[in-house]
């Protein structure tokens, strides 16, 4: 998941004042907010054309370790979230919301205690943070992200 796509976009006036680098938090948004979405598709080229034509979104190939396109949904100075587009992860998977968390391991434990199902292992996305996917108790697929601190690019 690209770093730029994982940020929550807010109006400049609503931003908190910058803290000195040593005090900056890891979180890029309020804890447990949906900060990113992923569109899963069997035919990326067709889906890219659809979202460009219908919504005038900008989609760009990401130069990371997986086949992925960043999705910019509009004016970056206005509230809203951006996302990504990727090949379908599993049958019947459509749009997946990604939730930013301050401690991914603690959140994984909470999901398990509450009856959710963790899919696979926690992934390290270079330059971004940790990512994992889960099913809630109703069978809905979502993801978690714990971003690296601003001065850290890898674990």
mmCIF file of C-alpha atoms in Angstrom, residues 10-150:
data_model
loop_
_atom_site.group_PDB
_atom_site.id
_atom_site.type_symbol
_atom_site.label_atom_id
_atom_site.label_comp_id
_atom_site.label_asym_id
_atom_site.label_seq_id
_atom_site.Cartn_x
_atom_site.Cartn_y
_atom_site.Cartn_z
ATOM 1 C CA UNK A 10 -7.888 17.073 5.537
ATOM 2 C CA UNK A 11 -8.364 20.782 4.984
ATOM 3 C CA UNK A 12 -5.277 22.782 5.832
ATOM 4 C CA UNK A 13 -7.233 24.844 8.367
ATOM 5 C CA UNK A 14 -8.241 21.686 10.253
ATOM 6 C CA UNK A 15 -4.693 20.393 10.683
ATOM 7 C CA UNK A 16 -3.097 20.464 14.095
ATOM 8 C CA UNK A 17 0.016 22.608 14.435
ATOM 9 C CA UNK A 18 3.243 20.851 13.494
ATOM 10 C CA UNK A 19 5.153 19.388 16.431
ATOM 11 C CA UNK A 20 8.920 19.154 16.542
ATOM 12 C CA UNK A 21 10.106 15.971 14.745
ATOM 13 C CA UNK A 22 10.903 14.117 17.992
ATOM 14 C CA UNK A 23 7.302 14.546 19.186
ATOM 15 C CA UNK A 24 5.451 13.647 15.990
ATOM 16 C CA UNK A 25 3.060 10.711 16.447
ATOM 17 C CA UNK A 26 3.054 7.619 14.242
ATOM 18 C CA UNK A 27 -0.661 8.038 13.530
ATOM 19 C CA UNK A 28 -1.518 10.093 10.468
ATOM 20 C CA UNK A 29 -5.186 10.340 11.462
ATOM 21 C CA UNK A 30 -7.361 9.771 14.505
ATOM 22 C CA UNK A 31 -7.057 6.168 15.749
ATOM 23 C CA UNK A 32 -9.335 3.586 14.154
ATOM 24 C CA UNK A 33 -10.443 5.744 11.197
ATOM 25 C CA UNK A 34 -10.909 4.398 7.692
ATOM 26 C CA UNK A 35 -7.962 5.998 5.884
ATOM 27 C CA UNK A 36 -7.723 4.058 2.626
ATOM 28 C CA UNK A 37 -9.740 1.775 0.365
ATOM 29 C CA UNK A 38 -8.720 -0.937 -2.070
ATOM 30 C CA UNK A 39 -10.669 -1.914 -5.162
ATOM 31 C CA UNK A 40 -10.130 -5.546 -6.120
ATOM 32 C CA UNK A 41 -10.544 -6.547 -9.746
ATOM 33 C CA UNK A 42 -9.958 -9.418 -12.137
ATOM 34 C CA UNK A 43 -9.224 -6.987 -14.985
ATOM 35 C CA UNK A 44 -7.241 -3.959 -13.762
ATOM 36 C CA UNK A 45 -7.121 -2.225 -17.150
ATOM 37 C CA UNK A 46 -10.908 -2.314 -17.492
ATOM 38 C CA UNK A 47 -11.446 -1.126 -13.895
ATOM 39 C CA UNK A 48 -8.918 1.697 -14.318
ATOM 40 C CA UNK A 49 -10.750 2.965 -17.390
ATOM 41 C CA UNK A 50 -14.086 2.732 -15.555
ATOM 42 C CA UNK A 51 -12.999 4.804 -12.531
ATOM 43 C CA UNK A 52 -11.146 7.353 -14.675
ATOM 44 C CA UNK A 53 -14.130 7.829 -16.993
ATOM 45 C CA UNK A 54 -16.949 7.788 -14.451
ATOM 46 C CA UNK A 55 -15.426 9.646 -11.491
ATOM 47 C CA UNK A 56 -12.453 11.420 -13.118
ATOM 48 C CA UNK A 57 -10.112 9.778 -10.604
ATOM 49 C CA UNK A 58 -6.371 9.613 -11.259
ATOM 50 C CA UNK A 59 -4.906 6.100 -11.189
ATOM 51 C CA UNK A 60 -1.149 5.505 -11.423
ATOM 52 C CA UNK A 61 0.908 2.318 -11.424
ATOM 53 C CA UNK A 62 2.797 1.954 -8.156
ATOM 54 C CA UNK A 63 6.473 1.004 -8.442
ATOM 55 C CA UNK A 64 6.406 -1.211 -5.346
ATOM 56 C CA UNK A 65 6.807 -4.951 -4.805
ATOM 57 C CA UNK A 66 3.287 -5.860 -6.006
ATOM 58 C CA UNK A 67 0.955 -5.096 -8.897
ATOM 59 C CA UNK A 68 -0.901 -2.059 -7.548
ATOM 60 C CA UNK A 69 -2.267 1.279 -8.728
ATOM 61 C CA UNK A 70 -2.734 4.340 -6.523
ATOM 62 C CA UNK A 71 -6.146 6.002 -6.727
ATOM 63 C CA UNK A 72 -6.415 9.759 -6.167
ATOM 64 C CA UNK A 73 -10.095 10.612 -5.766
ATOM 65 C CA UNK A 74 -9.955 14.381 -6.044
ATOM 66 C CA UNK A 75 -8.646 17.696 -4.801
ATOM 67 C CA UNK A 76 -6.026 16.933 -2.150
ATOM 68 C CA UNK A 77 -6.873 20.107 -0.211
ATOM 69 C CA UNK A 78 -10.424 18.874 0.503
ATOM 70 C CA UNK A 79 -11.522 16.165 2.968
ATOM 71 C CA UNK A 80 -11.672 12.637 1.628
ATOM 72 C CA UNK A 81 -9.620 9.497 1.238
ATOM 73 C CA UNK A 82 -7.634 7.995 -1.575
ATOM 74 C CA UNK A 83 -7.051 4.346 -2.245
ATOM 75 C CA UNK A 84 -5.619 1.678 -4.436
ATOM 76 C CA UNK A 85 -6.585 -0.821 -7.093
ATOM 77 C CA UNK A 86 -5.197 -4.356 -7.233
ATOM 78 C CA UNK A 87 -5.873 -7.803 -8.622
ATOM 79 C CA UNK A 88 -8.609 -9.583 -6.675
ATOM 80 C CA UNK A 89 -7.232 -11.200 -3.501
ATOM 81 C CA UNK A 90 -9.930 -13.884 -3.234
ATOM 82 C CA UNK A 91 -13.267 -14.726 -4.867
ATOM 83 C CA UNK A 92 -16.104 -12.314 -4.103
ATOM 84 C CA UNK A 93 -13.817 -9.616 -2.667
ATOM 85 C CA UNK A 94 -14.848 -6.151 -3.801
ATOM 86 C CA UNK A 95 -13.885 -2.924 -2.049
ATOM 87 C CA UNK A 96 -11.892 -3.275 1.169
ATOM 88 C CA UNK A 97 -11.650 -0.489 3.744
ATOM 89 C CA UNK A 98 -8.308 -0.029 5.497
ATOM 90 C CA UNK A 99 -8.363 1.161 9.122
ATOM 91 C CA UNK A 100 -5.352 2.920 10.655
ATOM 92 C CA UNK A 101 -4.399 1.637 14.117
ATOM 93 C CA UNK A 102 -1.727 2.741 16.603
ATOM 94 C CA UNK A 103 -0.695 -0.857 17.488
ATOM 95 C CA UNK A 104 -1.448 -3.520 14.883
ATOM 96 C CA UNK A 105 -0.521 -6.445 17.150
ATOM 97 C CA UNK A 106 -2.874 -5.279 19.926
ATOM 98 C CA UNK A 107 -5.666 -4.774 17.385
ATOM 99 C CA UNK A 108 -5.103 -8.255 15.922
ATOM 100 C CA UNK A 109 -5.497 -9.688 19.434
ATOM 101 C CA UNK A 110 -8.754 -7.727 19.932
ATOM 102 C CA UNK A 111 -10.141 -8.966 16.604
ATOM 103 C CA UNK A 112 -9.420 -12.574 17.578
ATOM 104 C CA UNK A 113 -10.973 -12.135 21.053
ATOM 105 C CA UNK A 114 -14.139 -10.704 19.506
ATOM 106 C CA UNK A 115 -14.539 -13.576 17.032
ATOM 107 C CA UNK A 116 -12.917 -12.096 13.930
ATOM 108 C CA UNK A 117 -10.600 -14.064 11.645
ATOM 109 C CA UNK A 118 -7.106 -12.891 10.702
ATOM 110 C CA UNK A 119 -6.019 -13.674 7.134
ATOM 111 C CA UNK A 120 -2.388 -14.635 6.700
ATOM 112 C CA UNK A 121 0.540 -12.946 8.365
ATOM 113 C CA UNK A 122 1.241 -9.289 9.075
ATOM 114 C CA UNK A 123 2.979 -7.796 6.019
ATOM 115 C CA UNK A 124 5.714 -5.174 6.042
ATOM 116 C CA UNK A 125 5.245 -2.690 3.208
ATOM 117 C CA UNK A 126 8.582 -0.892 2.672
ATOM 118 C CA UNK A 127 8.338 2.821 3.330
ATOM 119 C CA UNK A 128 4.761 2.530 4.620
ATOM 120 C CA UNK A 129 4.171 0.269 7.606
ATOM 121 C CA UNK A 130 2.505 -2.974 8.628
ATOM 122 C CA UNK A 131 -0.650 -4.299 6.952
ATOM 123 C CA UNK A 132 -2.940 -7.261 7.634
ATOM 124 C CA UNK A 133 -6.429 -8.266 6.513
ATOM 125 C CA UNK A 134 -9.271 -9.742 8.559
ATOM 126 C CA UNK A 135 -12.891 -10.870 8.417
ATOM 127 C CA UNK A 136 -15.257 -9.453 11.020
ATOM 128 C CA UNK A 137 -17.924 -11.596 12.702
ATOM 129 C CA UNK A 138 -20.284 -10.942 9.765
ATOM 130 C CA UNK A 139 -17.846 -12.061 7.065
ATOM 131 C CA UNK A 140 -16.855 -8.564 5.901
ATOM 132 C CA UNK A 141 -13.251 -8.203 4.745
ATOM 133 C CA UNK A 142 -11.270 -5.192 6.008
ATOM 134 C CA UNK A 143 -7.631 -4.306 6.516
ATOM 135 C CA UNK A 144 -5.460 -2.717 9.177
ATOM 136 C CA UNK A 145 -2.450 -0.450 8.740
ATOM 137 C CA UNK A 146 0.072 0.718 11.309
ATOM 138 C CA UNK A 147 2.191 3.366 9.610
ATOM 139 C CA UNK A 148 5.890 3.682 10.319
ATOM 140 C CA UNK A 149 6.861 6.857 12.199
ATOM 141 C CA UNK A 150 7.731 9.738 9.835
#
